[in-house]
Short mmCIF file of C-alpha atoms in Angstrom, two decimals:
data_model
loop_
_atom_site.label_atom_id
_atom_site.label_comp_id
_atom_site.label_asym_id
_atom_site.label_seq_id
_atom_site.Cartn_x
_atom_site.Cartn_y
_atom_site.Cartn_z
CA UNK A 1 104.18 78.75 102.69
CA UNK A 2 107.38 80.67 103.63
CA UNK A 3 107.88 84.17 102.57
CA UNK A 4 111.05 86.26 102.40
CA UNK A 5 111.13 89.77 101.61
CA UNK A 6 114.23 91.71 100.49
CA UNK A 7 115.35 94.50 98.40
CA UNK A 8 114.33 97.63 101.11
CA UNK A 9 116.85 100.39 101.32
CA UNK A 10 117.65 103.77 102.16
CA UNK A 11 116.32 106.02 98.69
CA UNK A 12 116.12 110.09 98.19
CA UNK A 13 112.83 111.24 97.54
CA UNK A 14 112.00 110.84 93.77
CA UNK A 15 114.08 107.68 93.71
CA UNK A 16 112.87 104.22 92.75
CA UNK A 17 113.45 100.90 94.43
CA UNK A 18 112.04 97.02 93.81
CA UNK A 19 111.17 94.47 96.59
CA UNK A 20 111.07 90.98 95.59
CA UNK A 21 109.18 88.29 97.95
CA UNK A 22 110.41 84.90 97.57
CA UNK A 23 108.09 82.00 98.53
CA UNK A 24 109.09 78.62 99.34
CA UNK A 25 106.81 75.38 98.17
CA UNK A 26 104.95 74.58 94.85
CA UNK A 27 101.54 76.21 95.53
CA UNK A 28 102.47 79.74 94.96
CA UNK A 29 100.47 80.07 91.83
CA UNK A 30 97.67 78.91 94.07
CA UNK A 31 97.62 82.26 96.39
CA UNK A 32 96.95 85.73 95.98
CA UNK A 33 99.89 88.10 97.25
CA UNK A 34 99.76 91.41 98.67
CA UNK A 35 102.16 93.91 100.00
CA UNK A 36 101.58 95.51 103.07
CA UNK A 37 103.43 98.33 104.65
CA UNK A 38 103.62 99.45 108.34
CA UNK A 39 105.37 102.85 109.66
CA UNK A 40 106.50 103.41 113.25
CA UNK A 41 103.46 103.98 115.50
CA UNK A 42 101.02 103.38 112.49
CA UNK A 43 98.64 100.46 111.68
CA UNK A 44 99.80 97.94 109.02
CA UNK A 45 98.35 99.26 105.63
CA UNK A 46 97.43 97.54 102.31
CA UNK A 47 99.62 98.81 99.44
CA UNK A 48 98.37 96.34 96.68
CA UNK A 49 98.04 92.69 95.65
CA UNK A 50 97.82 90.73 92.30
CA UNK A 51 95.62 87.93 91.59
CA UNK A 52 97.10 84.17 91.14
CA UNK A 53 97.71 84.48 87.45
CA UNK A 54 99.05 88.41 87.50
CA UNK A 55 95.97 89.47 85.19
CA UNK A 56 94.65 91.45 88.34
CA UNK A 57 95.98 94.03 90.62
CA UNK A 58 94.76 96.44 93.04
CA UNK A 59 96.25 99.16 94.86
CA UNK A 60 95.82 101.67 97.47
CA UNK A 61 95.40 105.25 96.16
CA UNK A 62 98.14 106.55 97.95
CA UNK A 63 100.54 104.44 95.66
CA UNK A 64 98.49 104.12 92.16
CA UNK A 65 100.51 105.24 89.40
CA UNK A 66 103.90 104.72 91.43
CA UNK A 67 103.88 101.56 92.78
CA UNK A 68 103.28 97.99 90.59
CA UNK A 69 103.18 94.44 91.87
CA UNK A 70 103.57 91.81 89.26
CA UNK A 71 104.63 87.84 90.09
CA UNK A 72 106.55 85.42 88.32
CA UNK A 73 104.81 82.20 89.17
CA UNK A 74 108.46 79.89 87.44
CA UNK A 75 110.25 81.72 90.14
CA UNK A 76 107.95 81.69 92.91
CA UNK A 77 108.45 85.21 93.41
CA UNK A 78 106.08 88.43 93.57
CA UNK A 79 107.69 92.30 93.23
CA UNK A 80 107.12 95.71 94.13
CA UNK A 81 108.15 98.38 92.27
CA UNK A 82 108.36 102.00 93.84
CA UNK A 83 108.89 105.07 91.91
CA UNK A 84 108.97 108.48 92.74
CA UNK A 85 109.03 107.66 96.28
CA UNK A 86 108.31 110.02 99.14
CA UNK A 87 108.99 110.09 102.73
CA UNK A 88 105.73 109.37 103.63
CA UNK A 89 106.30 105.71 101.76
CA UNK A 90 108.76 105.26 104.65
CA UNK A 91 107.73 101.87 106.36
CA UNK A 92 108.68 98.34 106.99
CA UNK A 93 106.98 96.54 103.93
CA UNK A 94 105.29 93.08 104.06
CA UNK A 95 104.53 90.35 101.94
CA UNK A 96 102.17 87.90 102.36
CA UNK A 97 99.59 85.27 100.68
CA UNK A 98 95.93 84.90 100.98
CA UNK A 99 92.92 83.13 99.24
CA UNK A 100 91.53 86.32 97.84
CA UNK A 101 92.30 90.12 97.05
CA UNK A 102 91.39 91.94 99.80
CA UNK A 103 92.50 95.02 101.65
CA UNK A 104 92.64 94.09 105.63
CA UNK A 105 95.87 92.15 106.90
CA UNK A 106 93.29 89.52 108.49
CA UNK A 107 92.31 88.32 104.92
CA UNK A 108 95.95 86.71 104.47
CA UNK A 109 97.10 83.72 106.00
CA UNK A 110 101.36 83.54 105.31
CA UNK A 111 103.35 86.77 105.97
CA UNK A 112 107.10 87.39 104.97
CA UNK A 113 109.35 89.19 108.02
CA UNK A 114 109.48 92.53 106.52
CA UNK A 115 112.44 94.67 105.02
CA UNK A 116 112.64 98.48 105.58
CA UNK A 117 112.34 101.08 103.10
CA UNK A 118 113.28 104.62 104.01
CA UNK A 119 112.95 107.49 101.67
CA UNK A 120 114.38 110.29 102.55
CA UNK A 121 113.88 114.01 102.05
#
């Protein structure tokens, strides 16, 4: 599985933006997907993931009730959306698939390169 992230930006606090992960092949309804999210001289940290059908989520608590991931298995694709963003949700944000929902980067096997969100103040 290939994964490629896009849609990160530079947003003013409050703002909204949506990543979009694209996945290559015709086993993406077969995998979990989670977003991830890594800030300069942080670890990487879970921000949520969605079950193989969509009927599931989970999300950190620092993003419930801002962020939501849903998928679109017909386009082998999986989003993010981010409202009222803050500067703290300033990070390079990953995509990636896994077997289960989980919450530690080691549970998922195929990550996407990353695209850079910036919220500023």
């Amino acid at each position: 599985v290939q994964l490629q992230a896009s849609g990160g930006g530079l947003v003013q606090a409050g703002g909204s933006l949506r990543l979009s992960c694209a996945a290559s092949g015709r086993t993406f309804s077969s995998y979990v997907m989670g977003w991830f999210r890594q800030a300069p001289g942080k670890e990487r940290e879970f921000v949520g993931a969605i079950s193989r059908s969509g009927s599931m989520t989970n999300y950190a608590d620092s993003v419930k009730g801002r962020f939501t991931i849903s998928r679109d298995n017909a386009k082998n694709t999986v989003y993010l959306q981010m409202n009222s963003l803050k500067p703290e949700d300033t990070a390079v944000y990953y995509c990636a698939s896994g077997p289960r929902i989980v919450r530690w980067p080691g549970g998922y096997d195929y990550w996407g390169q990353g695209t850079l969100v910036t919220v500023s103040s």
